[in-house]
Amino acid sequence: MTIMQHSNPQESRSALFVYLKNPLLVAFILIVLLLTAGEALSPGFASMEQILRLLIVAALLGIVAAGQNLVILGGREGIDLSVGGVVSLSAVLAGNVMDGSNANIIAAILVCLAAGGLVGLINGVGVTIFGIPPLVMTLGMLGVLQGLLVVIRQGIPSGLAAPALANFVSKPFLFNLPGIIWLWAAVGLLMAFLLMRTSLGHKIYAIGSNENAAYMAGVPVRLIRIMLFALSSMFAALAGICILGYSGTSFANVGDSYMLSSIIAVVLGGTPLSGGKGGYTGTMAGAFLLILMQSILTTLSIGESGRQVVFGLTLLVLLLFYGRSKALRG
Amino acid sequence: MSRLKLQQICKYYGATTALASGDLLLERGEIHVLIGANGSGKSTLCKVIAGSVRPDGGTFELNGKPVMLFGPQAAREMGICLFYQELSLANSLSIAQNINLYHLPTHAGGLIDDAELNKRAEHYISKFETVIGEGFTPDAPVAKLRPDQKQLVEIMKTLASEAEILIFDEPTSALDRSQVECFFSILRELKEEGRSIIFISHRMDEIFDIADRITVIRDGTTVSSRLIEETDHSTVIRDMIGEQPEAAALEASLAPQAEKKTESCLVAEGLSGAHIRNVGFSLAKGEILGLGGLHGQGQSTLLRTLFGAEKLQSGTLLLNGEAVHPTNPRAAIKNGFSYVSGDRVRDGVITGRSIMENVSPIHFLKDKTFLAFPSVLARIIEPALGALNTKYSSLGASISSLSGGNQQKVVIARWLTNPPDILLLDDPTKGIDLSAKSELFALVRKLADEGMAIILYSSEDGELLAHSDRILVFNNGSVSRELLGEDKTRFNLYEAAYSGAQ
């Protein structure tokens, strides 16, 4: 009898725990709760227009987080701390190449993606060929990029978004939704297809789960990891272009906040930092949730520094919950 | 009165019996050799004596008095010291500190007395003076030493315990001939002083060189204990094998048909690498070539080298008449190789992913597929899993939800989507259940009959004898003997494995 009495609460507690262990579900519950709380704090918070505004900001983060997601999925402590630097670089490059003219949009996109690809390639080669831990490699890269931007621009706003780009980001484009939201949806579809319906997706999960087993099964581990870093920087570059469209001009530090927030969005969405499981759908929810939190904190008149503290704490709490669910393999 | 008397010592780990009935009588001034096949329980018995494993039953008498040991420290206080097979050195400390680890000399305040430390270390180092090699000074850090030098430090550390009963569990595996001889002369001196020594080795010549008495353990039970004058190589080997009529019958019934397979598809000459030396063989289509011998004699390394996972330093490899150089698994797979590891957690299972994702990689590689639609993949994956009678709920289920045997089947199924020409099996049945084992070997034989060339290493000698057409026995990285036809018996396998090259 004693055993029975003991086992019942135990079971119900573990059932609750199973639900809490489903990060996607938790993220959606939190989104609804936060929207409700926001509406209570300041009526109109959960209005359609406001949600749309949040979605635009979330899309910018979500595109950066797509790349971050890929690098983290690839395992072996994969992380890309240089995304913020690439976002800034890309915004500055795009602004200067475009210089306010629609005619230069294509050229600007090409230049930015190429620059991003190059940065990612260097990250990937450093990590795989020279064996530099991703944390160190990408942090070093971030330093280099920030230094470069300071030297080039001295912190002065520069460049000008082409009108078409600005419209694409913030004005209704199709079915009353801005283009950036369509772009984010496209990125989401592309990521889902890549991860779940292509052999490359299988291989990314394989190297993230058990790199040695993947290697023994003929997966080109290094090539794929380099590719992940390159894709990460290219997604960041794409986001940088969109951010230029969002703000009209570009600053050398416009991307700084994306380093931490892109990681939080990924982890919030259920991809553990140890890699090998999770996916982009969760990350999209994570990005929106994060932007929602940010907005609530703003509503509560908590400044930028306060928000950073809250974000940092969020990441720590998340890692406590999800990060340890799978120990890193030695 | 014997110095040490163990009777019916037993030790269980869950359902596994490590030791069923271990008996041992150790006299004063005796070098007593323990021998038995892999996993027979020798090391467990030694650990019981040294206090690092608590027995589940039996009697233990030291100098005629029953004792209970609570840990290695207690055993050392009673004058028992064990040399561990897995070296237990503190890598960052100096040679002198390691040698004195059991009794660090200290000043009154508790600080280490370096002068005394070095003096004592010098004493033991000087015994090995002629064979220690370069850089072996008391203050040198152990981390920088060669494997044989580390083994010598461990030996010196054991000697420095000055225990009355010294146990050496495979102390000579990394040593060369002159080092072994030096060590043996020291053992003989200790014996003259009246100490008792227990010695484990797999090298038959060494054993007959040093032993006063040989005790054979089989399946956790002491089966014989004879004075050296009363025994010889074949008696020891017969004791190790025992009477196994069923196994012998099985081995005979599964013995291969006449050698009709002559078309060789893989010819290796002079293969050398980190743990293999000058290995040569020829493998025919439809043949199952067995690799035998003691653990870790290069069998696994050879397979991994053929697969490109270990570096091949020299030698030639002809695949269907064309030279190939295995540089990495990917290249080897494209050449028609496949590899199944017994260490499926390290080399096989893509942890936490679905069964489908665990089977798909070879198909992707060989068919150069980019799209991965589950419905299309299922048509390729299901037959492969079916060939092994794999039990699973759905292809999307996580591989971690399966039993060990079924996980291994999934890993093997990966190769069956696009059958290879050569299948390398590296102890493939390690840790899987009996029915999975027999299904696996039935499949292996079927694949061979269909013309696949197979190399099988198994740590279970019975498996090897039953399922291979021909056996290469490995000793210290090279092939010491080839067993085929009527010579392919357990006796010959043991003799070749334990007695070394012929």
PDB file of N, CA and C in Angstrom, chain B residues 30 94 97 115 141 192 208 239 248 333 341 362 381 389 394 404-406 432-433 435 438 443 489:
ATOM      1  N   GLU B  30      57.150 -18.661  -3.884  1.00  0.00           N
ATOM      2  CA  GLU B  30      56.636 -19.346  -5.075  1.00  0.00           C
ATOM      3  C   GLU B  30      56.218 -18.323  -6.128  1.00  0.00           C
ATOM      4  N   SER B  94      55.992  12.877 -11.143  1.00  0.00           N
ATOM      5  CA  SER B  94      57.276  12.380 -11.621  1.00  0.00           C
ATOM      6  C   SER B  94      57.366  10.868 -11.435  1.00  0.00           C
ATOM      7  N   GLN B  97      57.778  10.065  -7.737  1.00  0.00           N
ATOM      8  CA  GLN B  97      56.524  10.167  -6.975  1.00  0.00           C
ATOM      9  C   GLN B  97      55.610   8.983  -7.250  1.00  0.00           C
ATOM     10  N   ALA B 115      64.357  14.307  -1.020  1.00  0.00           N
ATOM     11  CA  ALA B 115      65.634  13.585  -1.043  1.00  0.00           C
ATOM     12  C   ALA B 115      65.388  12.092  -0.831  1.00  0.00           C
ATOM     13  N   PRO B 141      58.562  13.560 -15.690  1.00  0.00           N
ATOM     14  CA  PRO B 141      57.124  13.285 -15.568  1.00  0.00           C
ATOM     15  C   PRO B 141      56.740  12.019 -16.340  1.00  0.00           C
ATOM     16  N   GLU B 192      63.477 -15.945  -3.865  1.00  0.00           N
ATOM     17  CA  GLU B 192      64.494 -16.454  -2.945  1.00  0.00           C
ATOM     18  C   GLU B 192      64.327 -15.820  -1.553  1.00  0.00           C
ATOM     19  N   PHE B 208      56.265 -20.693 -18.920  1.00  0.00           N
ATOM     20  CA  PHE B 208      57.098 -21.857 -18.606  1.00  0.00           C
ATOM     21  C   PHE B 208      58.510 -21.447 -18.202  1.00  0.00           C
ATOM     22  N   ASP B 239      43.469 -28.064 -20.476  1.00  0.00           N
ATOM     23  CA  ASP B 239      42.746 -27.627 -19.277  1.00  0.00           C
ATOM     24  C   ASP B 239      41.944 -26.351 -19.549  1.00  0.00           C
ATOM     25  N   ALA B 248      32.101 -28.721 -29.804  1.00  0.00           N
ATOM     26  CA  ALA B 248      32.931 -29.347 -30.824  1.00  0.00           C
ATOM     27  C   ALA B 248      32.059 -29.873 -31.960  1.00  0.00           C
ATOM     28  N   ILE B 333      34.119   2.753 -48.595  1.00  0.00           N
ATOM     29  CA  ILE B 333      32.742   2.337 -48.895  1.00  0.00           C
ATOM     30  C   ILE B 333      32.502   2.390 -50.400  1.00  0.00           C
ATOM     31  N   SER B 341      31.045  -2.617 -36.439  1.00  0.00           N
ATOM     32  CA  SER B 341      31.832  -2.621 -35.218  1.00  0.00           C
ATOM     33  C   SER B 341      31.044  -3.229 -34.069  1.00  0.00           C
ATOM     34  N   ILE B 362      24.224   4.751 -46.111  1.00  0.00           N
ATOM     35  CA  ILE B 362      24.963   4.082 -47.190  1.00  0.00           C
ATOM     36  C   ILE B 362      24.197   4.188 -48.507  1.00  0.00           C
ATOM     37  N   ILE B 381      14.518   0.526 -47.195  1.00  0.00           N
ATOM     38  CA  ILE B 381      14.973   0.202 -45.850  1.00  0.00           C
ATOM     39  C   ILE B 381      14.274  -1.030 -45.274  1.00  0.00           C
ATOM     40  N   ASN B 389      15.329  -9.981 -39.624  1.00  0.00           N
ATOM     41  CA  ASN B 389      14.225 -10.131 -38.671  1.00  0.00           C
ATOM     42  C   ASN B 389      14.277  -9.082 -37.568  1.00  0.00           C
ATOM     43  N   SER B 394       8.063   1.234 -35.701  1.00  0.00           N
ATOM     44  CA  SER B 394       7.936   1.989 -36.948  1.00  0.00           C
ATOM     45  C   SER B 394       9.302   2.528 -37.319  1.00  0.00           C
ATOM     46  N   GLY B 404      19.693  -3.997 -27.512  1.00  0.00           N
ATOM     47  CA  GLY B 404      21.046  -3.967 -28.079  1.00  0.00           C
ATOM     48  C   GLY B 404      21.145  -4.779 -29.359  1.00  0.00           C
ATOM     49  N   GLY B 405      20.554  -5.973 -29.338  1.00  0.00           N
ATOM     50  CA  GLY B 405      20.627  -6.846 -30.509  1.00  0.00           C
ATOM     51  C   GLY B 405      19.936  -6.226 -31.709  1.00  0.00           C
ATOM     52  N   ASN B 406      18.776  -5.634 -31.474  1.00  0.00           N
ATOM     53  CA  ASN B 406      18.054  -5.007 -32.584  1.00  0.00           C
ATOM     54  C   ASN B 406      18.738  -3.744 -33.073  1.00  0.00           C
ATOM     55  N   ILE B 432      25.228  -8.694 -27.551  1.00  0.00           N
ATOM     56  CA  ILE B 432      23.863  -8.895 -28.043  1.00  0.00           C
ATOM     57  C   ILE B 432      23.401 -10.309 -27.702  1.00  0.00           C
ATOM     58  N   ASP B 433      22.070 -10.486 -27.700  1.00  0.00           N
ATOM     59  CA  ASP B 433      21.519 -11.744 -27.183  1.00  0.00           C
ATOM     60  C   ASP B 433      21.727 -12.903 -28.150  1.00  0.00           C
ATOM     61  N   SER B 435      19.748 -15.135 -29.640  1.00  0.00           N
ATOM     62  CA  SER B 435      18.968 -15.340 -30.860  1.00  0.00           C
ATOM     63  C   SER B 435      19.417 -14.355 -31.931  1.00  0.00           C
ATOM     64  N   SER B 438      22.532 -15.762 -33.532  1.00  0.00           N
ATOM     65  CA  SER B 438      22.389 -16.830 -34.512  1.00  0.00           C
ATOM     66  C   SER B 438      21.763 -16.299 -35.794  1.00  0.00           C
ATOM     67  N   LEU B 443      22.639 -14.928 -41.484  1.00  0.00           N
ATOM     68  CA  LEU B 443      22.680 -13.955 -42.574  1.00  0.00           C
ATOM     69  C   LEU B 443      24.079 -13.861 -43.175  1.00  0.00           C
ATOM     70  N   THR B 489      40.848 -26.274 -35.219  1.00  0.00           N
ATOM     71  CA  THR B 489      40.272 -26.778 -33.976  1.00  0.00           C
ATOM     72  C   THR B 489      40.566 -25.797 -32.864  1.00  0.00           C
TER      73      THR B 489
END
